Amino acid sequence: MEEENIGPKWEGGASAEIKGPTPQQVWDLLRDFGNLHKWIPSLDTCDLLDHGNQLPAQTGLIRYCASTKITSSAGIDQTITLWAKEKLIMIDPIKRCLSYEIVDNNMGFKSYVGTMEILPIINDDVKHGCKIKWSFVSDPVEGWRYEDLVSYIDSSVKLMAKKMEEHIHSSI
């Protein structure tokens, strides 16, 4: 049997600012664990699986997230679906943060825990919106470079912040 060289853990993250809305307004959108597709345009779907009587923000929930990609090889287009099942492992409404782990996927993740938190932006003792911080700890991912994962998190958190800001401003 061949030995697998996992190497050191990857750790990193990214953040994005949201002008205007309060941290609580943004948290109210993020804490709904089954609605990530509303905030990350590259996701086609995000559905809660077997949630029964659980609330939409209760540890133990599992969501299925997927996106469809079209690849071309030798002039033939092929549609593939990239998916992950993610389990909510911690949620703290006071600190406005949640953590989840990838429990199954077809994207090469072996071990991954992500944390998202909403932090106030304070300048000169005056509140000016908030920041979404998305961090992760992961084993190296098959077929990815560390920079690829950081870039994905960075672009996703920026798109998420933009969509949430637009949603909150349009609801006022």
Short mmCIF file of the C-alpha atoms (twelve columns), coordinates in Angstrom:
data_MODEL
# 
_entry.id   MODEL 
# 
loop_
_atom_site.group_PDB 
_atom_site.id 
_atom_site.type_symbol 
_atom_site.label_atom_id 
_atom_site.label_alt_id 
_atom_site.label_comp_id 
_atom_site.label_asym_id 
_atom_site.label_seq_id 
_atom_site.Cartn_x 
_atom_site.Cartn_y 
_atom_site.Cartn_z 
_atom_site.pdbx_PDB_model_num 
ATOM 1   C CA . MET A 1   0.000   0.000  0.000   1 
ATOM 2   C CA . GLU A 2   1.296   3.432  -0.917  1 
ATOM 3   C CA . GLU A 3   1.841   5.950  1.853   1 
ATOM 4   C CA . GLU A 4   -0.054  9.188  1.507   1 
ATOM 5   C CA . ASN A 5   1.988   12.320 2.164   1 
ATOM 6   C CA . ILE A 6   -0.535  14.827 3.500   1 
ATOM 7   C CA . GLY A 7   1.938   17.511 4.546   1 
ATOM 8   C CA . PRO A 8   1.165   20.454 6.792   1 
ATOM 9   C CA . LYS A 9   -2.294  21.946 7.198   1 
ATOM 10  C CA . TRP A 10  -3.312  24.866 5.059   1 
ATOM 11  C CA . GLU A 11  -4.600  27.851 7.011   1 
ATOM 12  C CA . GLY A 12  -5.822  31.120 5.591   1 
ATOM 13  C CA . GLY A 13  -8.782  33.270 4.807   1 
ATOM 14  C CA . ALA A 14  -10.056 36.534 3.484   1 
ATOM 15  C CA . SER A 15  -12.450 39.309 4.445   1 
ATOM 16  C CA . ALA A 16  -14.658 41.918 2.832   1 
ATOM 17  C CA . GLU A 17  -16.262 45.084 4.155   1 
ATOM 18  C CA . ILE A 18  -19.931 45.965 3.898   1 
ATOM 19  C CA . LYS A 19  -20.737 49.659 4.105   1 
ATOM 20  C CA . GLY A 20  -23.841 50.732 5.986   1 
ATOM 21  C CA . PRO A 21  -25.606 47.629 7.308   1 
ATOM 22  C CA . THR A 22  -25.175 46.676 10.937  1 
ATOM 23  C CA . PRO A 23  -23.383 43.458 11.864  1 
ATOM 24  C CA . GLN A 24  -26.723 42.049 13.045  1 
ATOM 25  C CA . GLN A 25  -28.379 42.703 9.660   1 
ATOM 26  C CA . VAL A 26  -25.611 40.789 7.885   1 
ATOM 27  C CA . TRP A 27  -25.591 38.038 10.522  1 
ATOM 28  C CA . ASP A 28  -29.324 37.525 9.998   1 
ATOM 29  C CA . LEU A 29  -28.532 36.624 6.370   1 
ATOM 30  C CA . LEU A 30  -25.441 34.496 7.038   1 
ATOM 31  C CA . ARG A 31  -26.819 32.401 9.892   1 
ATOM 32  C CA . ASP A 32  -29.390 30.759 7.605   1 
ATOM 33  C CA . PHE A 33  -27.178 27.774 6.800   1 
ATOM 34  C CA . GLY A 34  -29.239 26.645 3.804   1 
ATOM 35  C CA . ASN A 35  -29.100 29.915 1.840   1 
ATOM 36  C CA . LEU A 36  -25.443 30.214 0.832   1 
ATOM 37  C CA . HIS A 37  -26.381 30.061 -2.867  1 
ATOM 38  C CA . LYS A 38  -28.151 33.413 -2.486  1 
ATOM 39  C CA . TRP A 39  -24.846 35.078 -1.615  1 
ATOM 40  C CA . ILE A 40  -22.298 33.159 -3.716  1 
ATOM 41  C CA . PRO A 41  -23.267 33.374 -7.394  1 
ATOM 42  C CA . SER A 42  -21.078 30.424 -8.449  1 
ATOM 43  C CA . LEU A 43  -23.278 28.061 -6.397  1 
ATOM 44  C CA . ASP A 44  -26.245 26.652 -8.286  1 
ATOM 45  C CA . THR A 45  -27.821 25.164 -5.191  1 
ATOM 46  C CA . CYS A 46  -27.550 24.976 -1.427  1 
ATOM 47  C CA . ASP A 47  -30.104 22.691 0.217   1 
ATOM 48  C CA . LEU A 48  -30.435 21.490 3.782   1 
ATOM 49  C CA . LEU A 49  -30.470 17.686 3.987   1 
ATOM 50  C CA . ASP A 50  -32.589 15.708 6.460   1 
ATOM 51  C CA . HIS A 51  -33.102 18.678 8.769   1 
ATOM 52  C CA . GLY A 52  -36.391 17.348 10.176  1 
ATOM 53  C CA . ASN A 53  -37.394 19.512 13.122  1 
ATOM 54  C CA . GLN A 54  -34.065 21.326 13.328  1 
ATOM 55  C CA . LEU A 55  -33.995 25.096 13.049  1 
ATOM 56  C CA . PRO A 56  -32.186 26.668 10.063  1 
ATOM 57  C CA . ALA A 57  -29.228 27.552 12.321  1 
ATOM 58  C CA . GLN A 58  -28.659 24.550 14.582  1 
ATOM 59  C CA . THR A 59  -25.453 22.514 14.897  1 
ATOM 60  C CA . GLY A 60  -25.597 19.179 13.147  1 
ATOM 61  C CA . LEU A 61  -27.355 20.532 10.056  1 
ATOM 62  C CA . ILE A 62  -25.898 19.343 6.769   1 
ATOM 63  C CA . ARG A 63  -26.163 21.336 3.569   1 
ATOM 64  C CA . TYR A 64  -25.512 20.169 0.030   1 
ATOM 65  C CA . CYS A 65  -23.833 22.807 -2.140  1 
ATOM 66  C CA . ALA A 66  -23.217 22.309 -5.855  1 
ATOM 67  C CA . SER A 67  -22.169 24.146 -8.983  1 
ATOM 68  C CA . THR A 68  -22.221 22.981 -12.560 1 
ATOM 69  C CA . LYS A 69  -19.290 23.574 -14.854 1 
ATOM 70  C CA . ILE A 70  -18.884 22.926 -18.560 1 
ATOM 71  C CA . THR A 71  -15.474 21.695 -19.658 1 
ATOM 72  C CA . SER A 72  -14.217 21.086 -23.174 1 
ATOM 73  C CA . SER A 73  -11.825 18.377 -24.190 1 
ATOM 74  C CA . ALA A 74  -10.994 17.431 -27.778 1 
ATOM 75  C CA . GLY A 75  -13.884 19.587 -28.988 1 
ATOM 76  C CA . ILE A 76  -16.432 17.785 -26.788 1 
ATOM 77  C CA . ASP A 77  -18.297 19.719 -24.098 1 
ATOM 78  C CA . GLN A 78  -18.893 17.896 -20.839 1 
ATOM 79  C CA . THR A 79  -21.015 19.052 -17.918 1 
ATOM 80  C CA . ILE A 80  -19.718 18.228 -14.456 1 
ATOM 81  C CA . THR A 81  -21.229 18.980 -11.090 1 
ATOM 82  C CA . LEU A 82  -18.870 19.897 -8.254  1 
ATOM 83  C CA . TRP A 83  -20.490 19.316 -4.860  1 
ATOM 84  C CA . ALA A 84  -19.856 19.255 -1.138  1 
ATOM 85  C CA . LYS A 85  -21.833 18.265 1.934   1 
ATOM 86  C CA . GLU A 86  -21.056 20.629 4.785   1 
ATOM 87  C CA . LYS A 87  -21.980 20.145 8.441   1 
ATOM 88  C CA . LEU A 88  -22.644 23.064 10.790  1 
ATOM 89  C CA . ILE A 89  -20.399 22.328 13.781  1 
ATOM 90  C CA . MET A 90  -20.594 25.616 15.725  1 
ATOM 91  C CA . ILE A 91  -22.829 28.656 15.723  1 
ATOM 92  C CA . ASP A 92  -22.553 31.593 18.118  1 
ATOM 93  C CA . PRO A 93  -25.217 34.303 17.653  1 
ATOM 94  C CA . ILE A 94  -23.566 36.558 20.264  1 
ATOM 95  C CA . LYS A 95  -20.175 36.593 18.495  1 
ATOM 96  C CA . ARG A 96  -21.954 36.307 15.100  1 
ATOM 97  C CA . CYS A 97  -19.858 33.415 13.844  1 
ATOM 98  C CA . LEU A 98  -20.328 29.893 12.585  1 
ATOM 99  C CA . SER A 99  -18.054 27.005 11.657  1 
ATOM 100 C CA . TYR A 100 -18.703 24.155 9.293   1 
ATOM 101 C CA . GLU A 101 -16.780 21.153 8.017   1 
ATOM 102 C CA . ILE A 102 -16.833 19.406 4.674   1 
ATOM 103 C CA . VAL A 103 -18.009 15.860 5.396   1 
ATOM 104 C CA . ASP A 104 -18.202 14.602 1.788   1 
ATOM 105 C CA . ASN A 105 -17.352 16.043 -1.641  1 
ATOM 106 C CA . ASN A 106 -16.061 15.315 -5.127  1 
ATOM 107 C CA . MET A 107 -13.588 18.222 -5.240  1 
ATOM 108 C CA . GLY A 108 -10.552 16.698 -3.508  1 
ATOM 109 C CA . PHE A 109 -11.096 17.923 0.068   1 
ATOM 110 C CA . LYS A 110 -9.991  15.446 2.753   1 
ATOM 111 C CA . SER A 111 -10.305 17.640 5.844   1 
ATOM 112 C CA . TYR A 112 -11.649 21.207 5.825   1 
ATOM 113 C CA . VAL A 113 -13.158 23.455 8.503   1 
ATOM 114 C CA . GLY A 114 -14.330 26.932 7.591   1 
ATOM 115 C CA . THR A 115 -15.352 29.745 9.933   1 
ATOM 116 C CA . MET A 116 -17.353 32.806 8.965   1 
ATOM 117 C CA . GLU A 117 -17.775 35.735 11.305  1 
ATOM 118 C CA . ILE A 118 -19.326 39.169 11.136  1 
ATOM 119 C CA . LEU A 119 -17.255 41.902 12.775  1 
ATOM 120 C CA . PRO A 120 -18.174 45.559 13.294  1 
ATOM 121 C CA . ILE A 121 -16.066 48.216 11.606  1 
ATOM 122 C CA . ILE A 122 -15.308 50.989 14.050  1 
ATOM 123 C CA . ASN A 123 -13.447 54.138 13.040  1 
ATOM 124 C CA . ASP A 124 -12.833 56.802 15.670  1 
ATOM 125 C CA . ASP A 125 -15.349 55.137 18.017  1 
ATOM 126 C CA . VAL A 126 -18.102 55.380 15.371  1 
ATOM 127 C CA . LYS A 127 -19.580 52.278 13.750  1 
ATOM 128 C CA . HIS A 128 -19.336 52.207 9.948   1 
ATOM 129 C CA . GLY A 129 -20.787 48.909 8.700   1 
ATOM 130 C CA . CYS A 130 -19.195 45.527 9.182   1 
ATOM 131 C CA . LYS A 131 -16.780 42.987 7.796   1 
ATOM 132 C CA . ILE A 132 -17.275 39.349 6.817   1 
ATOM 133 C CA . LYS A 133 -14.226 37.288 7.742   1 
ATOM 134 C CA . TRP A 134 -13.960 33.774 6.263   1 
ATOM 135 C CA . SER A 135 -11.086 31.620 7.501   1 
ATOM 136 C CA . PHE A 136 -10.213 27.966 6.994   1 
ATOM 137 C CA . VAL A 137 -7.995  25.103 8.120   1 
ATOM 138 C CA . SER A 138 -7.603  22.318 5.579   1 
ATOM 139 C CA . ASP A 139 -5.464  19.431 4.535   1 
ATOM 140 C CA . PRO A 140 -3.885  20.102 1.150   1 
ATOM 141 C CA . VAL A 141 -6.564  19.649 -1.490  1 
ATOM 142 C CA . GLU A 142 -6.100  17.204 -4.366  1 
ATOM 143 C CA . GLY A 143 -5.551  19.083 -7.617  1 
ATOM 144 C CA . TRP A 144 -5.418  22.518 -5.937  1 
ATOM 145 C CA . ARG A 145 -2.611  24.811 -4.902  1 
ATOM 146 C CA . TYR A 146 -2.870  26.700 -1.618  1 
ATOM 147 C CA . GLU A 147 -3.183  29.926 -3.635  1 
ATOM 148 C CA . ASP A 148 -6.192  28.478 -5.515  1 
ATOM 149 C CA . LEU A 149 -8.110  27.904 -2.283  1 
ATOM 150 C CA . VAL A 150 -7.242  31.348 -0.902  1 
ATOM 151 C CA . SER A 151 -8.272  32.947 -4.202  1 
ATOM 152 C CA . TYR A 152 -11.610 31.088 -4.169  1 
ATOM 153 C CA . ILE A 153 -12.324 32.174 -0.575  1 
ATOM 154 C CA . ASP A 154 -11.285 35.756 -1.343  1 
ATOM 155 C CA . SER A 155 -13.472 36.113 -4.448  1 
ATOM 156 C CA . SER A 156 -16.401 34.349 -2.751  1 
ATOM 157 C CA . VAL A 157 -16.341 36.535 0.368   1 
ATOM 158 C CA . LYS A 158 -16.154 39.694 -1.771  1 
ATOM 159 C CA . LEU A 159 -19.119 38.585 -3.906  1 
ATOM 160 C CA . MET A 160 -21.001 37.567 -0.779  1 
ATOM 161 C CA . ALA A 161 -20.450 40.982 0.814   1 
ATOM 162 C CA . LYS A 162 -21.574 42.783 -2.342  1 
ATOM 163 C CA . LYS A 163 -24.747 40.701 -2.703  1 
ATOM 164 C CA . MET A 164 -25.630 41.057 0.995   1 
ATOM 165 C CA . GLU A 165 -25.060 44.816 0.907   1 
ATOM 166 C CA . GLU A 166 -27.290 45.132 -2.184  1 
ATOM 167 C CA . HIS A 167 -29.977 42.968 -0.578  1 
ATOM 168 C CA . ILE A 168 -30.030 44.929 2.676   1 
ATOM 169 C CA . HIS A 169 -30.067 48.308 0.892   1 
ATOM 170 C CA . SER A 170 -32.913 47.186 -1.404  1 
ATOM 171 C CA . SER A 171 -34.937 46.002 1.608   1 
ATOM 172 C CA . ILE A 172 -34.817 49.378 3.371   1 
# 
